[in-house]
Amino acid sequence: MQKKLIVSAVQQPCGDDNPQVNLEFSIAKIREAAAAKADLVVLPELHLGKYFCQTEDHSVFDLAQPIPCETTDILSALAKELSIVIVATIFERRAAGLYHNTAVVFDKDGSIAGKYRKMHIPDDPAFYEKYYFTPGDLGFTPIQTSIGKLGVLICWDQWYPEAARLMALAGADVLIYPTAIGWDKNDTKEEQGRQLDAWITVQRGHAVANGLPVISCNRIGFEFAPNSDSGIDFWGNSFIVGSQGEFLVHANATDTQLLTAEIDLVRSETVRRIWPFLRDRRIDAFGDLIKRFID
Amino acid sequence: MQKKLIVSAVQQPCGDDNPQVNLEFSIAKIREAAAAKADLVVLPELHLGKYFCQTEDHSVFDLAQPIPCETTDILSALAKELSIVIVATIFERRAAGLYHNTAVVFDKDGSIAGKYRKMHIPDDPAFYEKYYFTPGDLGFTPIQTSIGKLGVLICWDQWYPEAARLMALAGADVLIYPTAIGWDKNDTKEEQGRQLDAWITVQRGHAVANGLPVISCNRIGFEFAPNSDSGIDFWGNSFIVGSQGEFLVHANATDTQLLTAEIDLVRSETVRRIWPFLRDRRIDAFGDLIKRFID
């Protein structure tokens, strides 16, 4: 395993009606990342198209693809050509009536190193994901690649310290969050600010609590809900932080940006020696974490 | 239960050799908080004296006190006189050879509402707590008071998302961290900055992940280790944040400050409706959280 990795996150719009256009945009950015000698590049959640969960619509299931599929074949070939690890997410058709929100990790040799099926599925007005995605059944298992163990989680997972911890306990070298999150224009600027800050803070907190770097990759752009004048203003702000939660790079709310940073896995070892949280966890007293609530 | 609470944190030095002096300083600040109509006031960790864990010394155990003791009698009477809830921490002598780092909560009627014995005990150069304190055996149990359920944790606990979550699952209305944490002067300014920021971030992350306000109360001042020219520069920065992790008040690194803020427990309910994290926890997949590591 390498001790230093150059890692990239592609903050981009994904709103073109033609998935081919969105994918080609991503591919151009992956080529840029490879030219900057990146070992790893992360795309936003469900980057092939508009965030389709703003409404519940049977016909949307037509967008789902099995894994492998033409999209994964293209990304496999690209990973091999550029010798780069790629983290993509696919609307996975597993069987008729059974769909997942699934991250696919392509190793430098073009093979599929592993999949992660989103475990925590949100459901809120304009984020009707429980309609589309069955909760994942692959657990919180890091994906072994030639550059290390990738703790890939997806969007709503980012609010759950349990998910980050389980990835860390299973030996993840880095936490990775492809995301599609944004503002409701009807919220006040103050509320929008609190939401964005909370989203950044909780993920940086996972870095701190686990002594691991975190890569969070969000889309940008306003996307209207179908037949509506409302929609989601995706807030960008993709970032990469080190194992003390310190910012390495941080994008703005509006622009396409290829974020690139060097993360040092030896630094994680050092940080965990300074702050040996894993040494002292009171696992004898954690049994109630598997309860819904303690009534 | 009240829906809005005025809460205070007393950021103060605790370094006088005479515990009476430190306690009287605290009492004056508690009176100030009460004059500002506070319902609750939090003191820093082990506020009666210098942070004695910089060395391992048998004679230090002479400082330990049973609960109740003269100190708790004084604070009980004060809580009753001022009709205020007080969170103090005591070096508890439970039996010969058995000592704890223990928070004591005094209700408005002067009664002891409950105790919390620090569960996670650190041990690092200059923080030799494993020598002095047996890990707590009261679990992560909020303390019921007349103003709500207080999720009292202590210092090193603040790095553990599990501790905050268990308090939330057990119905805590607010998370409270009395603390004694500071800088090693030998660290670079950059490292000192990362450490302070990580400390703030991870606790704000607990607020976000659990939809709860957090009160964190640290001491200030430089304290030399015995017979040494080294020591700890306690970094203050006490703060109170709301249930989205947003700052309500935040102290600086050097000054005595009585922080006071209004926290709104109805806001926690609203925030948890916007972000219903508790609804979606994958408790079916959290079993490994009670493992030390997944080898």
Coordinates of C-alpha atoms in Angstrom, one line a residue:
Chain A
M1 CA 0.0 0.0 0.0
Q2 CA 1.2 3.5 -0.8
K3 CA 1.7 5.9 2.1
K4 CA 0.9 9.0 0.2
L5 CA -2.0 9.3 -2.2
I6 CA -3.1 12.1 -4.5
V7 CA -6.8 12.2 -4.4
S8 CA -9.4 14.1 -6.4
A9 CA -13.1 15.0 -6.2
V10 CA -15.0 16.2 -9.3
Q11 CA -17.5 18.8 -8.3
Q12 CA -19.7 19.2 -11.4
P13 CA -23.2 19.8 -12.6
C14 CA -25.1 16.6 -13.5
G15 CA -28.3 18.2 -14.8
D16 CA -28.1 17.6 -18.6
D17 CA -31.1 15.6 -19.8
N18 CA -28.6 13.4 -21.8
P19 CA -26.7 11.1 -19.5
Q20 CA -24.0 10.8 -22.1
V21 CA -23.3 14.5 -21.8
N22 CA -22.9 14.3 -18.0
L23 CA -20.7 11.2 -18.3
E24 CA -18.5 12.8 -20.9
F25 CA -18.1 15.8 -18.6
S26 CA -17.0 13.5 -15.8
I27 CA -14.6 11.6 -18.0
A28 CA -12.9 14.9 -19.1
K29 CA -12.4 15.7 -15.4
I30 CA -11.1 12.2 -14.6
R31 CA -8.6 12.7 -17.4
E32 CA -7.6 16.1 -15.8
A33 CA -7.2 14.3 -12.4
A34 CA -5.0 11.6 -14.0
A35 CA -2.9 14.3 -15.7
A36 CA -2.3 15.7 -12.2
K37 CA -1.1 12.3 -11.2
A38 CA -4.1 11.4 -9.0
D39 CA -4.3 7.9 -7.7
L40 CA -8.0 8.2 -6.9
V41 CA -10.9 10.3 -8.3
V42 CA -14.4 10.5 -6.8
L43 CA -17.6 11.6 -8.7
P44 CA -20.7 13.0 -7.1
E45 CA -23.6 10.7 -6.2
L46 CA -25.7 9.5 -9.2
H47 CA -23.7 11.7 -11.6
L48 CA -25.3 10.3 -14.8
G49 CA -28.2 12.6 -14.6
K50 CA -30.5 15.0 -12.8
Y51 CA -31.3 14.1 -9.2
F52 CA -34.5 12.2 -10.1
C53 CA -35.8 11.7 -6.5
Q54 CA -37.6 15.1 -6.4
T55 CA -40.8 13.2 -7.4
E56 CA -42.0 9.6 -7.3
D57 CA -42.5 8.4 -10.8
H58 CA -42.6 4.7 -12.0
S59 CA -41.0 5.5 -15.3
V60 CA -37.8 6.7 -13.6
F61 CA -36.9 3.1 -12.9
D62 CA -36.1 2.8 -16.6
L63 CA -32.9 4.7 -15.8
A64 CA -31.6 1.9 -13.6
Q65 CA -28.8 -0.3 -14.9
P66 CA -27.4 -3.7 -13.8
I67 CA -23.8 -3.8 -12.7
P68 CA -21.8 -4.4 -14.8
C69 CA -23.4 -2.3 -17.6
E70 CA -22.3 -0.1 -20.4
T71 CA -21.5 2.8 -18.0
T72 CA -19.4 0.6 -15.8
D73 CA -17.6 -0.9 -18.9
I74 CA -16.7 2.7 -20.0
L75 CA -15.4 3.6 -16.5
S76 CA -13.5 0.3 -16.2
A77 CA -11.7 0.9 -19.5
L78 CA -11.0 4.5 -18.4
A79 CA -9.6 3.4 -15.0
K80 CA -7.3 1.0 -16.8
E81 CA -6.2 3.4 -19.5
L82 CA -5.3 6.1 -16.9
S83 CA -4.2 3.7 -14.1
I84 CA -6.5 5.5 -11.7
V85 CA -9.0 4.3 -9.1
I86 CA -12.5 5.7 -9.8
V87 CA -15.4 5.9 -7.4
A88 CA -18.7 6.2 -9.3
T89 CA -22.3 5.8 -8.3
I90 CA -25.0 4.0 -10.3
F91 CA -28.7 3.6 -10.0
E92 CA -28.5 -0.1 -9.8
R93 CA -31.2 -2.5 -11.1
R94 CA -30.6 -5.7 -9.2
A95 CA -33.9 -7.4 -10.2
A96 CA -37.3 -6.3 -11.3
G97 CA -38.7 -4.2 -8.5
L98 CA -35.3 -4.2 -6.6
Y99 CA -33.1 -1.1 -7.0
H100 CA -30.2 0.4 -5.1
N101 CA -28.1 3.5 -4.9
T102 CA -24.7 1.9 -5.4
A103 CA -21.1 3.1 -5.4
V104 CA -18.8 1.1 -7.7
V105 CA -15.1 1.3 -7.2
F106 CA -12.8 0.6 -10.3
D107 CA -9.2 -0.3 -9.5
K108 CA -6.2 0.8 -11.6
D109 CA -6.3 -2.4 -13.6
G110 CA -9.9 -1.7 -14.7
S111 CA -11.4 -4.3 -12.5
I112 CA -14.4 -3.7 -10.3
A113 CA -12.8 -3.7 -6.9
G114 CA -16.1 -3.7 -5.1
K115 CA -19.5 -2.1 -4.6
Y116 CA -21.2 -0.3 -1.7
R117 CA -25.0 -0.1 -1.6
K118 CA -26.2 3.0 0.2
M119 CA -27.3 1.8 3.7
H120 CA -29.1 4.9 5.0
I121 CA -31.9 6.0 2.7
P122 CA -33.4 9.4 3.3
D123 CA -37.0 10.4 2.6
D124 CA -38.0 14.1 2.8
P125 CA -40.0 16.4 0.6
A126 CA -38.0 16.5 -2.7
F127 CA -35.7 13.7 -1.6
Y128 CA -38.1 10.7 -2.0
E129 CA -35.3 8.1 -2.0
K130 CA -37.2 5.4 0.0
Y131 CA -39.4 5.1 -3.1
Y132 CA -36.5 4.3 -5.4
F133 CA -33.8 2.6 -3.3
T134 CA -33.9 -0.5 -1.2
P135 CA -31.5 0.0 1.7
G136 CA -28.1 -1.7 1.1
D137 CA -27.3 -5.2 2.2
L138 CA -23.6 -5.2 1.8
G139 CA -22.9 -3.7 5.2
F140 CA -20.3 -1.1 6.1
T141 CA -17.4 -2.9 4.4
P142 CA -14.4 -1.0 3.0
I143 CA -13.4 -1.9 -0.5
Q144 CA -9.9 -3.2 -0.9
T145 CA -8.0 -1.6 -3.8
S146 CA -4.4 -1.5 -4.9
I147 CA -4.1 1.9 -3.1
G148 CA -5.7 1.0 0.2
K149 CA -9.1 0.2 1.8
L150 CA -11.7 2.7 0.7
G151 CA -14.5 3.4 3.2
V152 CA -17.1 4.4 0.6
L153 CA -20.4 5.7 1.9
I154 CA -23.1 7.7 0.2
C155 CA -24.8 11.0 1.0
W156 CA -27.3 10.4 3.9
D157 CA -24.8 8.0 5.4
Q158 CA -22.7 11.1 6.1
W159 CA -24.9 12.1 9.0
Y160 CA -24.3 8.8 10.8
P161 CA -21.2 8.5 13.0
E162 CA -21.9 4.8 13.3
A163 CA -21.3 4.3 9.5
A164 CA -17.9 6.1 9.7
R165 CA -16.9 4.2 12.8
L166 CA -17.7 0.8 11.3
M167 CA -15.7 1.6 8.2
A168 CA -12.8 2.7 10.5
L169 CA -13.0 -0.4 12.6
A170 CA -13.0 -2.5 9.4
G171 CA -9.7 -0.9 8.5
A172 CA -10.7 1.9 6.1
D173 CA -7.8 4.2 5.1
V174 CA -10.0 7.0 4.0
L175 CA -13.7 7.9 4.1
I176 CA -15.4 8.8 0.8
Y177 CA -18.8 10.4 0.4
P178 CA -20.4 10.9 -3.0
T179 CA -23.3 13.3 -2.4
A180 CA -26.2 15.1 -3.9
I181 CA -27.4 17.7 -1.4
G182 CA -28.6 21.2 -1.7
W183 CA -30.8 24.1 -0.5
D184 CA -34.5 24.7 -0.6
K185 CA -34.8 28.2 -1.9
N186 CA -37.7 28.8 0.5
D187 CA -35.4 28.6 3.5
T188 CA -33.9 31.7 4.9
K189 CA -30.2 32.5 4.2
E190 CA -29.5 31.8 7.9
E191 CA -31.1 28.4 7.8
Q192 CA -29.2 27.6 4.5
G193 CA -26.0 28.6 6.2
R194 CA -26.7 26.4 9.3
Q195 CA -27.5 23.4 7.0
L196 CA -24.3 23.8 4.9
D197 CA -22.2 24.3 8.0
A198 CA -23.7 21.3 9.8
W199 CA -23.1 19.1 6.7
I200 CA -19.4 20.1 6.6
T201 CA -19.0 19.9 10.4
V202 CA -20.4 16.4 10.9
Q203 CA -18.2 14.9 8.2
R204 CA -15.1 16.7 9.5
G205 CA -16.1 15.3 12.9
H206 CA -16.0 11.8 11.4
A207 CA -12.4 12.5 10.3
V208 CA -11.5 13.6 13.8
A209 CA -13.3 10.8 15.6
N210 CA -11.6 8.2 13.4
G211 CA -8.3 9.8 12.6
L212 CA -9.0 9.4 8.9
P213 CA -9.0 11.7 5.8
V214 CA -12.4 12.4 4.3
I215 CA -13.3 13.1 0.7
S216 CA -16.8 14.6 0.1
C217 CA -18.0 15.2 -3.4
N218 CA -21.2 17.0 -4.2
R219 CA -22.8 18.2 -7.4
I220 CA -23.7 21.9 -8.3
G221 CA -26.4 23.6 -10.1
F222 CA -30.1 24.3 -9.7
E223 CA -32.4 21.4 -10.8
F224 CA -36.1 22.0 -11.2
A225 CA -38.5 19.3 -10.0
P226 CA -40.5 17.9 -12.9
N227 CA -43.5 20.2 -13.9
S228 CA -42.7 22.6 -11.1
D229 CA -41.1 25.9 -10.4
S230 CA -39.5 24.6 -7.3
G231 CA -36.3 22.6 -7.1
I232 CA -33.0 22.0 -5.4
D233 CA -30.0 24.3 -5.5
F234 CA -27.2 21.8 -5.1
W235 CA -24.6 23.5 -2.8
G236 CA -21.3 22.1 -4.0
N237 CA -18.8 22.8 -1.2
S238 CA -17.0 19.5 -1.9
F239 CA -14.0 19.1 0.3
I240 CA -11.0 17.0 1.3
V241 CA -9.9 17.1 4.9
G242 CA -7.0 15.4 6.7
S243 CA -7.1 13.0 9.6
Q244 CA -7.6 15.8 12.1
G245 CA -10.4 17.2 10.1
E246 CA -8.3 20.0 8.8
F247 CA -9.2 21.4 5.3
L248 CA -6.9 20.4 2.5
V249 CA -9.1 21.8 -0.3
H250 CA -12.7 23.1 -0.2
A251 CA -14.8 24.1 -3.3
N252 CA -17.3 26.9 -3.5
A253 CA -21.1 26.5 -3.9
T254 CA -21.4 27.2 -7.6
D255 CA -18.4 26.2 -9.8
T256 CA -17.2 23.1 -11.5
Q257 CA -14.0 22.4 -9.6
L258 CA -11.5 19.5 -9.7
L259 CA -10.3 19.3 -6.1
T260 CA -7.0 17.6 -5.7
A261 CA -5.0 17.0 -2.5
E262 CA -2.3 14.8 -1.2
I263 CA -3.3 12.6 1.8
D264 CA -0.7 11.0 3.9
L265 CA -1.7 7.7 5.5
V266 CA 1.3 7.9 7.8
R267 CA -0.2 11.0 9.2
S268 CA -3.3 9.0 10.2
E269 CA -1.0 6.7 12.1
T270 CA 0.6 9.6 13.9
V271 CA -2.7 11.3 14.7
R272 CA -4.0 8.1 16.2
R273 CA -1.0 7.9 18.4
I274 CA -1.5 11.5 19.6
W275 CA -5.2 10.8 20.1
P276 CA -5.7 7.1 20.7
F277 CA -9.5 7.0 20.7
L278 CA -9.6 3.5 19.4
R279 CA -7.7 2.3 22.4
D280 CA -10.3 3.5 24.9
R281 CA -13.7 2.8 23.4
R282 CA -16.1 1.5 26.1
I283 CA -17.3 -1.4 24.0
D284 CA -18.6 -3.0 27.2
A285 CA -21.1 -0.2 27.5
F286 CA -22.0 0.3 23.8
G287 CA -24.6 -2.5 23.6
D288 CA -27.6 -0.1 23.3
L289 CA -26.2 1.4 20.0
I290 CA -28.2 -1.4 18.3
K291 CA -31.4 -0.2 19.9
R292 CA -33.8 2.2 18.1
F293 CA -34.3 4.2 21.3
I294 CA -34.1 3.6 25.0
D295 CA -37.6 4.0 26.3
Chain B
M1 CA -40.2 20.4 31.4
Q2 CA -39.4 23.9 30.2
K3 CA -39.1 24.4 26.5
K4 CA -36.5 27.2 26.6
L5 CA -33.6 27.2 29.0
I6 CA -31.0 29.8 29.8
V7 CA -27.7 27.9 30.2
S8 CA -24.3 29.1 31.3
A9 CA -20.7 27.8 31.2
V10 CA -18.1 29.2 33.6
Q11 CA -14.8 29.4 31.8
Q12 CA -12.3 30.1 34.6
P13 CA -8.8 29.4 35.8
C14 CA -8.6 26.6 38.4
G15 CA -4.9 26.8 39.2
D16 CA -4.8 28.3 42.7
D17 CA -3.1 26.0 45.2
N18 CA -6.0 26.6 47.6
P19 CA -9.1 24.7 46.5
Q20 CA -11.2 27.2 48.5
V21 CA -10.0 30.0 46.3
N22 CA -11.0 28.2 43.1
L23 CA -14.4 27.2 44.5
E24 CA -15.1 30.7 45.7
F25 CA -14.3 32.0 42.2
S26 CA -16.7 29.4 40.8
I27 CA -19.4 30.4 43.3
A28 CA -19.1 34.1 42.4
K29 CA -19.7 33.1 38.7
I30 CA -22.6 30.9 39.6
R31 CA -24.2 33.8 41.3
E32 CA -23.6 35.9 38.2
A33 CA -25.3 33.3 36.1
A34 CA -28.2 33.1 38.5
A35 CA -28.5 36.9 38.3
A36 CA -28.7 36.5 34.5
K37 CA -31.6 34.1 35.2
A38 CA -29.8 31.0 34.1
D39 CA -31.5 27.7 34.7
L40 CA -28.3 25.7 34.5
V41 CA -24.6 26.4 35.0
V42 CA -21.7 24.2 34.1
L43 CA -18.2 24.3 35.7
P44 CA -15.0 23.0 34.1
E45 CA -13.8 19.5 34.8
L46 CA -12.2 19.1 38.3
H47 CA -12.5 22.8 39.0
L48 CA -11.4 22.6 42.6
G49 CA -7.7 22.7 41.7
K50 CA -4.8 22.3 39.4
Y51 CA -5.1 19.6 36.8
F52 CA -3.2 17.0 38.9
C53 CA -2.8 14.3 36.3
Q54 CA 0.4 15.8 34.8
T55 CA 2.3 13.4 37.0
E56 CA 1.6 10.2 38.8
D57 CA 1.9 10.8 42.6
H58 CA 0.4 8.7 45.4
S59 CA -0.2 11.7 47.6
V60 CA -2.6 13.2 45.1
F61 CA -5.2 10.7 46.2
D62 CA -5.5 12.7 49.4
L63 CA -7.4 15.3 47.3
A64 CA -10.2 12.8 46.6
Q65 CA -13.6 13.2 48.4
P66 CA -16.6 11.0 48.9
I67 CA -19.9 12.1 47.5
P68 CA -21.6 13.7 49.3
C69 CA -18.8 15.8 50.9
E70 CA -18.3 19.3 52.1
T71 CA -17.9 20.6 48.5
T72 CA -21.1 19.0 47.4
D73 CA -22.9 20.3 50.5
I74 CA -21.8 23.8 49.6
L75 CA -22.9 23.5 46.0
S76 CA -26.2 21.9 47.1
A77 CA -27.0 24.8 49.3
L78 CA -26.0 27.2 46.6
A79 CA -28.2 25.5 44.0
K80 CA -31.1 25.7 46.4
E81 CA -30.5 29.3 47.4
L82 CA -30.3 30.4 43.7
S83 CA -32.8 27.9 42.3
I84 CA -30.3 26.9 39.6
V85 CA -29.1 23.5 38.3
I86 CA -25.3 23.1 38.8
V87 CA -23.0 20.7 37.0
A88 CA -19.8 20.2 39.0
T89 CA -17.0 17.6 38.8
I90 CA -15.4 16.0 41.8
F91 CA -12.4 13.7 42.2
E92 CA -14.5 11.0 43.9
R93 CA -13.1 8.7 46.5
R94 CA -15.4 5.7 46.3
A95 CA -13.4 3.4 48.5
A96 CA -9.7 2.9 49.4
G97 CA -7.9 2.4 46.1
L98 CA -11.0 3.2 44.0
Y99 CA -11.4 6.7 42.6
H100 CA -13.4 8.3 39.8
N101 CA -13.7 11.5 37.8
T102 CA -17.3 12.2 38.6
A103 CA -19.8 14.9 37.5
V104 CA -22.4 15.7 40.1
V105 CA -25.7 17.4 39.1
F106 CA -27.5 19.5 41.7
D107 CA -31.1 20.3 41.0
K108 CA -32.8 23.6 41.8
D109 CA -34.1 22.2 45.1
G110 CA -30.5 21.5 46.2
S111 CA -30.8 17.7 45.9
I112 CA -28.2 15.7 44.0
A113 CA -30.1 14.7 40.9
G114 CA -27.5 12.3 39.8
K115 CA -23.9 11.5 39.1
Y116 CA -21.9 10.6 36.0
R117 CA -18.6 8.8 36.3
K118 CA -16.3 9.5 33.4
M119 CA -16.4 6.5 31.1
H120 CA -13.5 7.1 28.7
I121 CA -10.3 7.7 30.6
P122 CA -7.3 9.1 28.6
D123 CA -3.7 8.4 29.2
D124 CA -1.1 10.5 27.4
P125 CA 2.1 12.2 28.4
A126 CA 0.9 14.9 30.9
F127 CA -2.6 13.4 31.1
Y128 CA -2.0 10.3 33.2
E129 CA -5.6 9.8 34.0
K130 CA -5.6 6.0 33.9
Y131 CA -3.5 6.1 37.0
Y132 CA -6.0 8.1 39.0
F133 CA -9.5 7.2 37.7
T134 CA -11.2 3.9 37.4
P135 CA -13.5 4.0 34.3
G136 CA -17.1 4.8 35.1
D137 CA -19.6 2.1 35.8
L138 CA -22.8 4.1 35.6
G139 CA -23.1 3.9 31.9
F140 CA -24.2 6.6 29.5
T141 CA -27.3 7.6 31.4
P142 CA -28.8 11.1 31.2
I143 CA -29.5 12.7 34.6
Q144 CA -33.2 13.7 35.1
T145 CA -33.6 17.1 36.5
S146 CA -36.5 19.5 36.9
I147 CA -35.4 21.3 33.7
G148 CA -34.9 18.2 31.5
K149 CA -32.6 15.2 31.0
L150 CA -28.9 16.2 31.1
G151 CA -26.5 14.2 29.0
V152 CA -23.5 14.9 31.1
L153 CA -20.2 13.5 29.8
I154 CA -16.6 14.5 30.7
C155 CA -13.7 15.6 28.6
W156 CA -12.2 12.6 26.8
D157 CA -15.7 11.3 26.2
Q158 CA -16.1 14.3 23.8
W159 CA -14.1 12.5 21.1
Y160 CA -16.5 9.5 21.1
P161 CA -19.7 9.7 18.9
E162 CA -20.9 6.6 20.6
A163 CA -21.2 8.4 24.0
A164 CA -23.1 11.3 22.6
R165 CA -25.4 8.9 20.6
L166 CA -26.2 6.7 23.7
M167 CA -27.1 9.8 25.7
A168 CA -29.4 10.9 22.8
L169 CA -31.0 7.5 22.5
A170 CA -31.6 7.6 26.3
G171 CA -33.5 10.9 25.9
A172 CA -31.0 13.5 26.7
D173 CA -32.2 17.1 26.0
V174 CA -28.7 18.6 25.9
L175 CA -25.1 17.3 25.9
I176 CA -22.8 18.8 28.5
Y177 CA -19.0 18.4 28.5
P178 CA -16.9 19.7 31.5
T179 CA -13.4 19.6 30.2
A180 CA -9.7 20.2 31.0
I181 CA -7.8 20.3 27.7
G182 CA -4.9 22.4 26.5
W183 CA -1.9 22.8 24.4
D184 CA 1.6 21.5 24.7
K185 CA 3.8 24.5 24.1
N186 CA 6.3 22.4 22.2
D187 CA 3.8 21.8 19.4
T188 CA 3.8 24.2 16.4
K189 CA 1.1 26.9 16.1
E190 CA -0.3 24.9 13.1
E191 CA -0.6 21.7 15.2
Q192 CA -2.1 23.7 18.1
G193 CA -4.6 25.2 15.7
R194 CA -5.6 21.8 14.2
Q195 CA -6.1 20.3 17.7
L196 CA -8.3 23.1 18.9
D197 CA -10.3 23.1 15.7
A198 CA -10.7 19.3 15.9
W199 CA -11.9 19.5 19.5
I200 CA -14.6 22.1 18.6
T201 CA -15.6 20.3 15.4
V202 CA -16.1 16.9 16.8
Q203 CA -18.3 18.2 19.6
R204 CA -20.3 20.4 17.1
G205 CA -20.6 17.2 15.1
H206 CA -22.3 15.5 18.1
A207 CA -24.8 18.3 18.1
V208 CA -25.5 17.8 14.4
A209 CA -25.7 14.0 14.5
N210 CA -28.1 14.0 17.4
G211 CA -30.1 17.2 16.9
L212 CA -29.1 18.4 20.4
P213 CA -27.5 21.5 21.9
V214 CA -24.0 21.1 23.3
I215 CA -22.4 22.9 26.2
S216 CA -18.6 22.5 26.5
C217 CA -16.8 24.1 29.5
N218 CA -13.0 24.3 29.7
R219 CA -10.6 25.9 32.1
I220 CA -8.0 28.5 31.1
G221 CA -4.5 29.3 32.3
F222 CA -1.0 27.8 32.1
E223 CA -0.3 25.1 34.8
F224 CA 3.2 23.9 35.3
A225 CA 3.8 20.2 35.9
P226 CA 5.3 19.6 39.4
N227 CA 9.1 20.2 39.5
S228 CA 9.1 21.0 35.8
D229 CA 9.4 23.9 33.4
S230 CA 6.8 22.2 31.1
G231 CA 3.1 22.2 31.6
I232 CA -0.3 22.6 29.9
D233 CA -1.7 25.8 28.4
F234 CA -5.4 25.2 28.9
W235 CA -7.1 26.5 25.8
G236 CA -10.5 27.8 27.0
N237 CA -12.7 28.2 23.9
S238 CA -15.7 27.0 25.9
F239 CA -18.8 27.2 23.8
I240 CA -22.6 26.6 23.5
V241 CA -24.0 25.4 20.2
G242 CA -27.6 24.8 19.1
S243 CA -29.1 21.6 17.8
Q244 CA -27.7 22.1 14.3
G245 CA -24.2 22.7 15.7
E246 CA -24.5 26.5 15.2
F247 CA -22.5 28.7 17.6
L248 CA -24.6 30.5 20.2
V249 CA -21.6 31.7 22.3
H250 CA -17.9 31.0 22.1
A251 CA -15.2 32.1 24.5
N252 CA -11.6 32.9 23.7
A253 CA -8.5 31.0 24.7
T254 CA -7.4 33.2 27.7
D255 CA -10.1 35.0 29.6
T256 CA -12.4 34.2 32.4
Q257 CA -15.8 34.3 30.7
L258 CA -19.3 33.5 31.8
L259 CA -21.0 32.2 28.7
T260 CA -24.8 32.4 28.6
A261 CA -27.2 31.4 25.9
E262 CA -30.8 30.5 25.5
I263 CA -31.4 27.0 24.1
D264 CA -34.7 26.0 22.7
L265 CA -35.8 22.4 23.1
V266 CA -38.6 22.9 20.6
R267 CA -35.9 23.8 18.1
S268 CA -34.4 20.3 18.7
E269 CA -37.8 18.8 17.8
T270 CA -38.0 20.9 14.6
V271 CA -34.4 20.0 13.6
R272 CA -35.0 16.3 14.1
R273 CA -38.1 16.6 11.8
I274 CA -36.0 18.3 9.1
W275 CA -33.2 15.8 9.5
P276 CA -34.8 12.6 10.9
F277 CA -31.5 10.8 11.4
L278 CA -32.9 8.7 14.3
R279 CA -35.6 7.3 12.0
D280 CA -33.1 5.7 9.6
R281 CA -30.3 4.3 11.8
R282 CA -29.3 0.8 10.4
I283 CA -29.4 -0.8 13.8
D284 CA -29.6 -4.2 12.0
A285 CA -26.0 -3.5 10.7
F286 CA -24.5 -1.8 13.8
G287 CA -23.6 -5.0 15.7
D288 CA -19.8 -4.6 15.1
L289 CA -19.8 -1.3 17.1
I290 CA -19.2 -3.4 20.2
K291 CA -16.1 -4.9 18.7
R292 CA -12.7 -3.5 19.4
F293 CA -11.7 -3.8 15.8
I294 CA -12.7 -6.0 12.8
D295 CA -9.6 -8.0 12.0

